[in-house]
Amino acid sequence: MAVKLITSLLYFAIVFYLGWKGWKETKNAGDYMLAGRSVNPFVMAMSYGATFISTSAIIGFGGVAAMFGMSLLWLAFLNIFVGIFLAMVFLGKRTRRMGLVLNCHTFPELLGKRYNSRFIQGFSGGIIFFFIPVYAAAVLTGICRMTEVSLGLPYEWMLIGITAILSLYVITGGMKAVMYTDAFQGTIMVAMMVFLLGYTYYLLGGVVPAHETLTSMADLVPEKLQKGGILGWTQGTQTGSPLWLVIYTTIVYGVGIGVLAQPQLAVRFMTVSSDRELNRAVLYGSVFILLTIGIVYVVGSLSNAIFFKEFGKISIQMAGGNLDKIVPVFIEKIMPPWFSAMFLLAMFAAAMSTLSSQFHIGGTSLAHDVSRNIVRAKNNMSVPSINQLGIVVTIIATLVWAWLLPPSIVARATAFFFGLSGATFLPAYVFGLYWKGMTKTGAKISIVGGFTVSMLWMLFIHKKEAAAIGLCKALFSKVTLVADAAPGSTMFLLQWVDPNVVALPISIALAVGVSLVSRSLAKDHIQLCWQNCS
């Protein structure tokens, strides 16, 4: 315990120093929101990766990998190919150029100025502000569960303590403090994950024996999972089964594609000074993703073999049925004692890097995109003060959500926000960068339509959310609108199809269709958007 406390204090001392450094270098609104547009490519890539990969990925999705197996490696592939390569090469460069030409500081402002629409900026900022606390709460829950198991401290204490620590440097230091601390935290994460993988294979006698052992344990997959379609932790899932739909529509597709429209990631493209920095960041970012979530998905699956070898139980049994505790329990009971202390720091790093970015983007969306003009008009506040107030509100909302969310929620809450962002923003964002024919009306209808369809599907069709929220039950006296369909039928299986699978295609169709029949944007505005962007 003493070692953990000492290393934790040292870690926080470095974090506070970097936060102080960011505060000292923050002189204006551009510094606060975009780090002065002059960030080193390594710092940008590590900040991007550390923001992308949080405790929701390591703790939450690591637990999901322990339940579903190696199928989650498809998500790791999409995270690298889509989330890093496609995002930085095909979206990052144009985002950076357009943000510079239009003098944008936030993702909603980029959309609003691209389409010359205050409604788009305000509506997009409102969606981000209202829903990113749910994602942030999932990340906060992940690190608090880790410290609960590792340090034996009450979960509620950790919620308040970690939130207070983050607040100190995010509110004062702005984007520079966030990115400096992200780069440091990302480096810690990589080192710990590499050791974790090597030691796991060592305990199982090597790479091949480890996978052979896990393959032979297919009969130990819980009966409920087998009925849902799981064939084994290495064998995959029966195509078309309910759990196949959960894995490939909610987890792989929803998160893997939704990353392209994550506002807290897109804004980082505007923090570098040239396209060359983005090209260099692709390599750093790809290696980072491979060495973090690629590893944790493998280790999560293999934890079943190690737990069964040591205790005669599989992972979900060792964690008392709570997916969010599988990785923490594995670290505490299987890994060397010294590693437990270091991994705790890595989880602090993963959580704090993502949370700081979430608080920052949520606060600036509220302050800069939704209510900035009203607040300034009434109170004559400075831009940094308005943004700081927005961040405070976001932090409070996150803390409330983290207090209320049920167990085993980390991965599901993350997938929800990724899917919602993809359906709402992705068509307007991508077409806005690449298609001159995309109109203001098309963007409005696409954003509102994608958001609406996603929410309706979640409330009335998708079983996980519909059952938890209970609105469909209250209005129609059944859990989902398709609950009465014949078991095994297409209608019945819709309960396991993620909202993004339906909402994103509809959003794309609305963007294209409405743009083709509506009046084009003013010629001079289009010319401004494309100046130096292609």
PDB file of C-alpha atoms in Angstrom, residues 70-330:
ATOM      1  CA  MET A  70     -10.805 -12.462 -29.332  1.00  0.00           C
ATOM      2  CA  SER A  71     -13.587 -11.145 -31.581  1.00  0.00           C
ATOM      3  CA  LEU A  72     -12.868  -7.713 -30.156  1.00  0.00           C
ATOM      4  CA  LEU A  73      -9.568  -7.621 -32.056  1.00  0.00           C
ATOM      5  CA  TRP A  74     -11.634  -6.504 -35.071  1.00  0.00           C
ATOM      6  CA  LEU A  75     -12.325  -3.352 -33.092  1.00  0.00           C
ATOM      7  CA  ALA A  76      -8.585  -2.862 -32.555  1.00  0.00           C
ATOM      8  CA  PHE A  77      -8.099  -3.141 -36.321  1.00  0.00           C
ATOM      9  CA  LEU A  78     -10.754  -0.492 -36.998  1.00  0.00           C
ATOM     10  CA  ASN A  79      -9.330   1.728 -34.270  1.00  0.00           C
ATOM     11  CA  ILE A  80      -5.985   1.769 -36.084  1.00  0.00           C
ATOM     12  CA  PHE A  81      -7.163   1.814 -39.716  1.00  0.00           C
ATOM     13  CA  VAL A  82     -10.179   4.107 -39.273  1.00  0.00           C
ATOM     14  CA  GLY A  83      -9.450   5.944 -36.033  1.00  0.00           C
ATOM     15  CA  ILE A  84      -5.820   6.754 -36.855  1.00  0.00           C
ATOM     16  CA  PHE A  85      -4.995   6.305 -40.554  1.00  0.00           C
ATOM     17  CA  LEU A  86      -8.243   7.433 -42.211  1.00  0.00           C
ATOM     18  CA  ALA A  87      -8.945  10.048 -39.558  1.00  0.00           C
ATOM     19  CA  MET A  88      -5.552  11.760 -39.705  1.00  0.00           C
ATOM     20  CA  VAL A  89      -4.774  11.367 -43.404  1.00  0.00           C
ATOM     21  CA  PHE A  90      -8.173  12.034 -44.961  1.00  0.00           C
ATOM     22  CA  LEU A  91      -9.987  14.106 -42.338  1.00  0.00           C
ATOM     23  CA  GLY A  92      -7.211  15.607 -40.244  1.00  0.00           C
ATOM     24  CA  LYS A  93      -5.507  17.635 -42.950  1.00  0.00           C
ATOM     25  CA  ARG A  94      -8.667  19.246 -44.292  1.00  0.00           C
ATOM     26  CA  THR A  95      -9.961  19.817 -40.780  1.00  0.00           C
ATOM     27  CA  ARG A  96      -6.744  21.619 -39.852  1.00  0.00           C
ATOM     28  CA  ARG A  97      -6.795  23.779 -42.998  1.00  0.00           C
ATOM     29  CA  MET A  98     -10.481  24.639 -42.833  1.00  0.00           C
ATOM     30  CA  GLY A  99     -10.239  25.378 -39.116  1.00  0.00           C
ATOM     31  CA  LEU A 100      -7.379  27.770 -39.827  1.00  0.00           C
ATOM     32  CA  VAL A 101      -9.102  29.499 -42.774  1.00  0.00           C
ATOM     33  CA  LEU A 102     -12.385  29.940 -40.884  1.00  0.00           C
ATOM     34  CA  ASN A 103     -10.658  30.681 -37.545  1.00  0.00           C
ATOM     35  CA  CYS A 104     -12.439  27.874 -35.695  1.00  0.00           C
ATOM     36  CA  HIS A 105     -11.675  26.864 -32.115  1.00  0.00           C
ATOM     37  CA  THR A 106     -14.138  23.999 -31.515  1.00  0.00           C
ATOM     38  CA  PHE A 107     -15.705  21.166 -33.508  1.00  0.00           C
ATOM     39  CA  PRO A 108     -19.229  22.677 -33.438  1.00  0.00           C
ATOM     40  CA  GLU A 109     -17.769  26.002 -34.576  1.00  0.00           C
ATOM     41  CA  LEU A 110     -16.095  24.223 -37.509  1.00  0.00           C
ATOM     42  CA  LEU A 111     -19.459  22.787 -38.598  1.00  0.00           C
ATOM     43  CA  GLY A 112     -21.261  26.061 -37.952  1.00  0.00           C
ATOM     44  CA  LYS A 113     -18.840  28.194 -39.953  1.00  0.00           C
ATOM     45  CA  ARG A 114     -18.542  25.643 -42.769  1.00  0.00           C
ATOM     46  CA  TYR A 115     -22.302  25.897 -43.324  1.00  0.00           C
ATOM     47  CA  ASN A 116     -22.650  29.504 -42.155  1.00  0.00           C
ATOM     48  CA  SER A 117     -25.225  28.370 -39.594  1.00  0.00           C
ATOM     49  CA  ARG A 118     -25.511  29.445 -35.969  1.00  0.00           C
ATOM     50  CA  PHE A 119     -28.158  26.746 -35.505  1.00  0.00           C
ATOM     51  CA  ILE A 120     -25.724  23.973 -36.494  1.00  0.00           C
ATOM     52  CA  GLN A 121     -23.057  25.321 -34.169  1.00  0.00           C
ATOM     53  CA  GLY A 122     -25.458  25.707 -31.241  1.00  0.00           C
ATOM     54  CA  PHE A 123     -27.296  22.413 -31.761  1.00  0.00           C
ATOM     55  CA  SER A 124     -24.049  20.467 -32.172  1.00  0.00           C
ATOM     56  CA  GLY A 125     -22.559  22.134 -29.108  1.00  0.00           C
ATOM     57  CA  GLY A 126     -25.679  21.291 -27.126  1.00  0.00           C
ATOM     58  CA  ILE A 127     -25.544  17.609 -28.077  1.00  0.00           C
ATOM     59  CA  ILE A 128     -21.884  17.397 -27.093  1.00  0.00           C
ATOM     60  CA  PHE A 129     -22.449  19.176 -23.799  1.00  0.00           C
ATOM     61  CA  PHE A 130     -25.502  17.112 -22.816  1.00  0.00           C
ATOM     62  CA  PHE A 131     -24.160  13.681 -23.770  1.00  0.00           C
ATOM     63  CA  ILE A 132     -20.384  13.738 -23.326  1.00  0.00           C
ATOM     64  CA  PRO A 133     -20.813  13.624 -19.513  1.00  0.00           C
ATOM     65  CA  VAL A 134     -22.267  10.115 -19.972  1.00  0.00           C
ATOM     66  CA  TYR A 135     -19.092   9.022 -21.789  1.00  0.00           C
ATOM     67  CA  ALA A 136     -16.943  10.874 -19.251  1.00  0.00           C
ATOM     68  CA  ALA A 137     -18.826   9.172 -16.414  1.00  0.00           C
ATOM     69  CA  ALA A 138     -17.963   5.790 -17.940  1.00  0.00           C
ATOM     70  CA  VAL A 139     -14.268   6.713 -17.938  1.00  0.00           C
ATOM     71  CA  LEU A 140     -14.466   8.046 -14.380  1.00  0.00           C
ATOM     72  CA  THR A 141     -16.225   4.870 -13.270  1.00  0.00           C
ATOM     73  CA  GLY A 142     -13.439   2.764 -14.786  1.00  0.00           C
ATOM     74  CA  ILE A 143     -10.614   4.399 -12.815  1.00  0.00           C
ATOM     75  CA  CYS A 144     -12.677   4.508  -9.626  1.00  0.00           C
ATOM     76  CA  ARG A 145     -13.371   0.770  -9.879  1.00  0.00           C
ATOM     77  CA  MET A 146      -9.636   0.222 -10.377  1.00  0.00           C
ATOM     78  CA  THR A 147      -8.708   2.202  -7.274  1.00  0.00           C
ATOM     79  CA  GLU A 148     -11.524   0.586  -5.327  1.00  0.00           C
ATOM     80  CA  VAL A 149      -9.994  -2.845  -5.945  1.00  0.00           C
ATOM     81  CA  SER A 150      -6.338  -1.757  -5.818  1.00  0.00           C
ATOM     82  CA  LEU A 151      -6.322   0.601  -2.827  1.00  0.00           C
ATOM     83  CA  GLY A 152      -9.418  -0.629  -1.024  1.00  0.00           C
ATOM     84  CA  LEU A 153     -10.860   2.869  -0.939  1.00  0.00           C
ATOM     85  CA  PRO A 154     -14.628   3.489  -1.222  1.00  0.00           C
ATOM     86  CA  TYR A 155     -15.841   4.014  -4.768  1.00  0.00           C
ATOM     87  CA  GLU A 156     -17.697   7.210  -3.824  1.00  0.00           C
ATOM     88  CA  TRP A 157     -14.565   8.740  -2.260  1.00  0.00           C
ATOM     89  CA  MET A 158     -12.602   8.136  -5.428  1.00  0.00           C
ATOM     90  CA  LEU A 159     -15.305   9.747  -7.580  1.00  0.00           C
ATOM     91  CA  ILE A 160     -14.953  12.987  -5.663  1.00  0.00           C
ATOM     92  CA  GLY A 161     -11.162  12.862  -5.203  1.00  0.00           C
ATOM     93  CA  ILE A 162     -10.204  12.131  -8.816  1.00  0.00           C
ATOM     94  CA  THR A 163     -12.700  14.675 -10.128  1.00  0.00           C
ATOM     95  CA  ALA A 164     -11.213  17.328  -7.838  1.00  0.00           C
ATOM     96  CA  ILE A 165      -7.657  16.582  -9.010  1.00  0.00           C
ATOM     97  CA  LEU A 166      -8.638  16.797 -12.670  1.00  0.00           C
ATOM     98  CA  SER A 167     -10.520  20.019 -12.125  1.00  0.00           C
ATOM     99  CA  LEU A 168      -7.423  21.829 -10.864  1.00  0.00           C
ATOM    100  CA  TYR A 169      -5.440  21.664 -14.094  1.00  0.00           C
ATOM    101  CA  VAL A 170      -8.178  21.327 -16.740  1.00  0.00           C
ATOM    102  CA  ILE A 171     -10.034  24.451 -15.645  1.00  0.00           C
ATOM    103  CA  THR A 172      -6.936  26.640 -15.325  1.00  0.00           C
ATOM    104  CA  GLY A 173      -4.529  25.279 -17.951  1.00  0.00           C
ATOM    105  CA  GLY A 174      -6.755  24.783 -20.995  1.00  0.00           C
ATOM    106  CA  MET A 175      -5.707  22.710 -24.023  1.00  0.00           C
ATOM    107  CA  LYS A 176      -1.963  23.129 -23.474  1.00  0.00           C
ATOM    108  CA  ALA A 177      -2.167  21.612 -20.005  1.00  0.00           C
ATOM    109  CA  VAL A 178      -4.414  18.850 -21.340  1.00  0.00           C
ATOM    110  CA  MET A 179      -2.041  17.897 -24.175  1.00  0.00           C
ATOM    111  CA  TYR A 180       1.165  18.059 -22.114  1.00  0.00           C
ATOM    112  CA  THR A 181      -0.292  15.771 -19.466  1.00  0.00           C
ATOM    113  CA  ASP A 182      -1.807  13.500 -22.143  1.00  0.00           C
ATOM    114  CA  ALA A 183       1.615  12.878 -23.735  1.00  0.00           C
ATOM    115  CA  PHE A 184       3.162  11.979 -20.369  1.00  0.00           C
ATOM    116  CA  GLN A 185       0.237   9.763 -19.431  1.00  0.00           C
ATOM    117  CA  GLY A 186       0.208   8.004 -22.809  1.00  0.00           C
ATOM    118  CA  THR A 187       3.868   7.056 -22.421  1.00  0.00           C
ATOM    119  CA  ILE A 188       3.137   5.426 -19.058  1.00  0.00           C
ATOM    120  CA  MET A 189       0.212   3.511 -20.566  1.00  0.00           C
ATOM    121  CA  VAL A 190       2.338   1.994 -23.355  1.00  0.00           C
ATOM    122  CA  ALA A 191       5.083   0.807 -20.997  1.00  0.00           C
ATOM    123  CA  MET A 192       2.644  -0.900 -18.632  1.00  0.00           C
ATOM    124  CA  MET A 193       0.630  -2.581 -21.377  1.00  0.00           C
ATOM    125  CA  VAL A 194       3.728  -4.095 -23.027  1.00  0.00           C
ATOM    126  CA  PHE A 195       4.785  -5.690 -19.737  1.00  0.00           C
ATOM    127  CA  LEU A 196       1.223  -6.885 -19.102  1.00  0.00           C
ATOM    128  CA  LEU A 197       1.137  -8.796 -22.395  1.00  0.00           C
ATOM    129  CA  GLY A 198       4.579 -10.346 -21.940  1.00  0.00           C
ATOM    130  CA  TYR A 199       3.890 -11.510 -18.380  1.00  0.00           C
ATOM    131  CA  THR A 200       0.488 -12.957 -19.329  1.00  0.00           C
ATOM    132  CA  TYR A 201       2.032 -15.112 -22.063  1.00  0.00           C
ATOM    133  CA  TYR A 202       4.837 -16.100 -19.666  1.00  0.00           C
ATOM    134  CA  LEU A 203       2.307 -17.404 -17.135  1.00  0.00           C
ATOM    135  CA  LEU A 204       0.651 -19.558 -19.815  1.00  0.00           C
ATOM    136  CA  GLY A 205       3.880 -20.952 -21.252  1.00  0.00           C
ATOM    137  CA  GLY A 206       4.166 -18.817 -24.396  1.00  0.00           C
ATOM    138  CA  VAL A 207       2.002 -17.491 -27.191  1.00  0.00           C
ATOM    139  CA  VAL A 208       0.946 -20.777 -28.831  1.00  0.00           C
ATOM    140  CA  PRO A 209       0.257 -22.719 -25.586  1.00  0.00           C
ATOM    141  CA  ALA A 210      -1.729 -19.774 -24.238  1.00  0.00           C
ATOM    142  CA  HIS A 211      -4.092 -19.685 -27.212  1.00  0.00           C
ATOM    143  CA  GLU A 212      -4.375 -23.469 -27.323  1.00  0.00           C
ATOM    144  CA  THR A 213      -5.368 -23.491 -23.651  1.00  0.00           C
ATOM    145  CA  LEU A 214      -8.022 -20.835 -24.172  1.00  0.00           C
ATOM    146  CA  THR A 215      -9.378 -22.658 -27.222  1.00  0.00           C
ATOM    147  CA  SER A 216      -9.772 -25.865 -25.218  1.00  0.00           C
ATOM    148  CA  MET A 217     -11.923 -24.053 -22.651  1.00  0.00           C
ATOM    149  CA  ALA A 218     -14.873 -23.449 -25.001  1.00  0.00           C
ATOM    150  CA  ASP A 219     -17.119 -25.678 -22.899  1.00  0.00           C
ATOM    151  CA  LEU A 220     -16.576 -23.351 -19.917  1.00  0.00           C
ATOM    152  CA  VAL A 221     -18.267 -20.389 -21.641  1.00  0.00           C
ATOM    153  CA  PRO A 222     -21.336 -19.609 -19.490  1.00  0.00           C
ATOM    154  CA  GLU A 223     -24.525 -21.213 -20.744  1.00  0.00           C
ATOM    155  CA  LYS A 224     -26.253 -17.869 -21.235  1.00  0.00           C
ATOM    156  CA  LEU A 225     -23.447 -16.710 -23.539  1.00  0.00           C
ATOM    157  CA  GLN A 226     -23.498 -19.984 -25.457  1.00  0.00           C
ATOM    158  CA  LYS A 227     -27.231 -19.598 -26.045  1.00  0.00           C
ATOM    159  CA  GLY A 228     -26.575 -16.052 -27.235  1.00  0.00           C
ATOM    160  CA  GLY A 229     -24.170 -17.367 -29.885  1.00  0.00           C
ATOM    161  CA  ILE A 230     -20.677 -17.455 -28.317  1.00  0.00           C
ATOM    162  CA  LEU A 231     -18.783 -20.519 -29.602  1.00  0.00           C
ATOM    163  CA  GLY A 232     -15.638 -19.970 -27.540  1.00  0.00           C
ATOM    164  CA  TRP A 233     -13.172 -17.248 -26.544  1.00  0.00           C
ATOM    165  CA  THR A 234     -11.019 -17.891 -29.619  1.00  0.00           C
ATOM    166  CA  GLN A 235     -13.646 -19.488 -31.870  1.00  0.00           C
ATOM    167  CA  GLY A 236     -15.845 -16.417 -32.231  1.00  0.00           C
ATOM    168  CA  THR A 237     -19.613 -16.114 -32.432  1.00  0.00           C
ATOM    169  CA  GLN A 238     -22.319 -17.757 -34.509  1.00  0.00           C
ATOM    170  CA  THR A 239     -23.156 -15.422 -37.406  1.00  0.00           C
ATOM    171  CA  GLY A 240     -26.523 -13.709 -37.015  1.00  0.00           C
ATOM    172  CA  SER A 241     -26.963 -14.623 -33.353  1.00  0.00           C
ATOM    173  CA  PRO A 242     -27.956 -11.968 -30.783  1.00  0.00           C
ATOM    174  CA  LEU A 243     -24.424 -11.666 -29.371  1.00  0.00           C
ATOM    175  CA  TRP A 244     -22.929 -11.591 -32.880  1.00  0.00           C
ATOM    176  CA  LEU A 245     -25.112  -8.517 -33.474  1.00  0.00           C
ATOM    177  CA  VAL A 246     -23.996  -6.982 -30.170  1.00  0.00           C
ATOM    178  CA  ILE A 247     -20.300  -7.512 -30.929  1.00  0.00           C
ATOM    179  CA  TYR A 248     -20.288  -6.430 -34.568  1.00  0.00           C
ATOM    180  CA  THR A 249     -22.969  -3.716 -34.642  1.00  0.00           C
ATOM    181  CA  THR A 250     -22.607  -2.057 -31.242  1.00  0.00           C
ATOM    182  CA  ILE A 251     -18.948  -2.647 -30.378  1.00  0.00           C
ATOM    183  CA  VAL A 252     -17.012  -3.096 -33.638  1.00  0.00           C
ATOM    184  CA  TYR A 253     -19.129  -0.979 -36.019  1.00  0.00           C
ATOM    185  CA  GLY A 254     -20.546   1.576 -33.583  1.00  0.00           C
ATOM    186  CA  VAL A 255     -17.259   2.389 -31.854  1.00  0.00           C
ATOM    187  CA  GLY A 256     -14.975   1.669 -34.821  1.00  0.00           C
ATOM    188  CA  ILE A 257     -16.797   4.054 -37.191  1.00  0.00           C
ATOM    189  CA  GLY A 258     -18.085   6.501 -34.590  1.00  0.00           C
ATOM    190  CA  VAL A 259     -14.518   7.514 -33.736  1.00  0.00           C
ATOM    191  CA  LEU A 260     -14.366   9.585 -36.947  1.00  0.00           C
ATOM    192  CA  ALA A 261     -16.879  12.053 -35.530  1.00  0.00           C
ATOM    193  CA  GLN A 262     -15.571  12.339 -31.973  1.00  0.00           C
ATOM    194  CA  PRO A 263     -15.403  16.087 -31.242  1.00  0.00           C
ATOM    195  CA  GLN A 264     -12.663  15.754 -28.613  1.00  0.00           C
ATOM    196  CA  LEU A 265     -10.465  13.982 -31.202  1.00  0.00           C
ATOM    197  CA  ALA A 266     -11.299  16.107 -34.263  1.00  0.00           C
ATOM    198  CA  VAL A 267     -10.344  19.301 -32.460  1.00  0.00           C
ATOM    199  CA  ARG A 268      -6.791  17.963 -32.061  1.00  0.00           C
ATOM    200  CA  PHE A 269      -6.265  18.158 -35.810  1.00  0.00           C
ATOM    201  CA  MET A 270      -6.443  21.932 -35.420  1.00  0.00           C
ATOM    202  CA  THR A 271      -3.654  22.055 -32.822  1.00  0.00           C
ATOM    203  CA  VAL A 272      -0.733  21.322 -35.203  1.00  0.00           C
ATOM    204  CA  SER A 273       0.911  23.838 -37.511  1.00  0.00           C
ATOM    205  CA  SER A 274       1.112  21.847 -40.787  1.00  0.00           C
ATOM    206  CA  ASP A 275       0.131  18.666 -42.630  1.00  0.00           C
ATOM    207  CA  ARG A 276       3.631  17.282 -42.124  1.00  0.00           C
ATOM    208  CA  GLU A 277       3.016  17.062 -38.386  1.00  0.00           C
ATOM    209  CA  LEU A 278      -0.164  15.074 -39.027  1.00  0.00           C
ATOM    210  CA  ASN A 279       1.695  12.632 -41.316  1.00  0.00           C
ATOM    211  CA  ARG A 280       4.285  12.042 -38.620  1.00  0.00           C
ATOM    212  CA  ALA A 281       1.563  11.616 -36.006  1.00  0.00           C
ATOM    213  CA  VAL A 282       0.013   8.672 -37.931  1.00  0.00           C
ATOM    214  CA  LEU A 283       2.896   6.352 -37.027  1.00  0.00           C
ATOM    215  CA  TYR A 284       2.994   7.406 -33.387  1.00  0.00           C
ATOM    216  CA  GLY A 285      -0.759   7.035 -33.054  1.00  0.00           C
ATOM    217  CA  SER A 286      -0.948   3.615 -34.745  1.00  0.00           C
ATOM    218  CA  VAL A 287       1.772   2.140 -32.543  1.00  0.00           C
ATOM    219  CA  PHE A 288       0.100   3.604 -29.468  1.00  0.00           C
ATOM    220  CA  ILE A 289      -3.285   2.020 -30.281  1.00  0.00           C
ATOM    221  CA  LEU A 290      -1.704  -1.366 -31.071  1.00  0.00           C
ATOM    222  CA  LEU A 291       0.228  -1.395 -27.805  1.00  0.00           C
ATOM    223  CA  THR A 292      -2.726  -0.402 -25.650  1.00  0.00           C
ATOM    224  CA  ILE A 293      -6.118  -1.725 -26.677  1.00  0.00           C
ATOM    225  CA  GLY A 294      -4.693  -4.417 -28.966  1.00  0.00           C
ATOM    226  CA  ILE A 295      -2.932  -5.800 -25.901  1.00  0.00           C
ATOM    227  CA  VAL A 296      -5.793  -5.431 -23.451  1.00  0.00           C
ATOM    228  CA  TYR A 297      -8.228  -7.302 -25.741  1.00  0.00           C
ATOM    229  CA  VAL A 298      -5.809 -10.224 -25.886  1.00  0.00           C
ATOM    230  CA  VAL A 299      -5.072 -10.153 -22.156  1.00  0.00           C
ATOM    231  CA  GLY A 300      -8.767  -9.795 -21.325  1.00  0.00           C
ATOM    232  CA  SER A 301      -9.563 -12.957 -23.261  1.00  0.00           C
ATOM    233  CA  LEU A 302      -6.585 -14.867 -21.823  1.00  0.00           C
ATOM    234  CA  SER A 303      -7.527 -13.878 -18.279  1.00  0.00           C
ATOM    235  CA  ASN A 304     -10.096 -16.700 -18.389  1.00  0.00           C
ATOM    236  CA  ALA A 305      -7.304 -19.256 -18.834  1.00  0.00           C
ATOM    237  CA  ILE A 306      -5.158 -17.815 -16.051  1.00  0.00           C
ATOM    238  CA  PHE A 307      -8.007 -17.428 -13.567  1.00  0.00           C
ATOM    239  CA  PHE A 308      -9.171 -20.985 -14.248  1.00  0.00           C
ATOM    240  CA  LYS A 309      -5.631 -22.314 -13.855  1.00  0.00           C
ATOM    241  CA  GLU A 310      -5.066 -20.485 -10.554  1.00  0.00           C
ATOM    242  CA  PHE A 311      -8.534 -20.433  -8.959  1.00  0.00           C
ATOM    243  CA  GLY A 312     -10.764 -22.807 -10.946  1.00  0.00           C
ATOM    244  CA  LYS A 313     -13.014 -19.926 -12.040  1.00  0.00           C
ATOM    245  CA  ILE A 314     -13.380 -17.937 -15.261  1.00  0.00           C
ATOM    246  CA  SER A 315     -13.038 -14.149 -15.306  1.00  0.00           C
ATOM    247  CA  ILE A 316     -16.650 -13.101 -14.863  1.00  0.00           C
ATOM    248  CA  GLN A 317     -16.939 -15.375 -11.826  1.00  0.00           C
ATOM    249  CA  MET A 318     -13.786 -13.909 -10.284  1.00  0.00           C
ATOM    250  CA  ALA A 319     -15.231 -10.402 -10.659  1.00  0.00           C
ATOM    251  CA  GLY A 320     -18.547 -11.259  -9.034  1.00  0.00           C
ATOM    252  CA  GLY A 321     -20.458 -10.706 -12.269  1.00  0.00           C
ATOM    253  CA  ASN A 322     -19.235  -7.104 -12.766  1.00  0.00           C
ATOM    254  CA  LEU A 323     -17.411  -6.718 -16.096  1.00  0.00           C
ATOM    255  CA  ASP A 324     -15.824  -3.476 -14.928  1.00  0.00           C
ATOM    256  CA  LYS A 325     -13.919  -5.326 -12.189  1.00  0.00           C
ATOM    257  CA  ILE A 326     -12.353  -8.111 -14.297  1.00  0.00           C
ATOM    258  CA  VAL A 327      -9.195  -6.237 -15.294  1.00  0.00           C
ATOM    259  CA  PRO A 328      -8.653  -4.695 -11.815  1.00  0.00           C
ATOM    260  CA  VAL A 329      -9.055  -8.113 -10.160  1.00  0.00           C
ATOM    261  CA  PHE A 330      -6.669  -9.671 -12.703  1.00  0.00           C
TER     262      PHE A 330
END
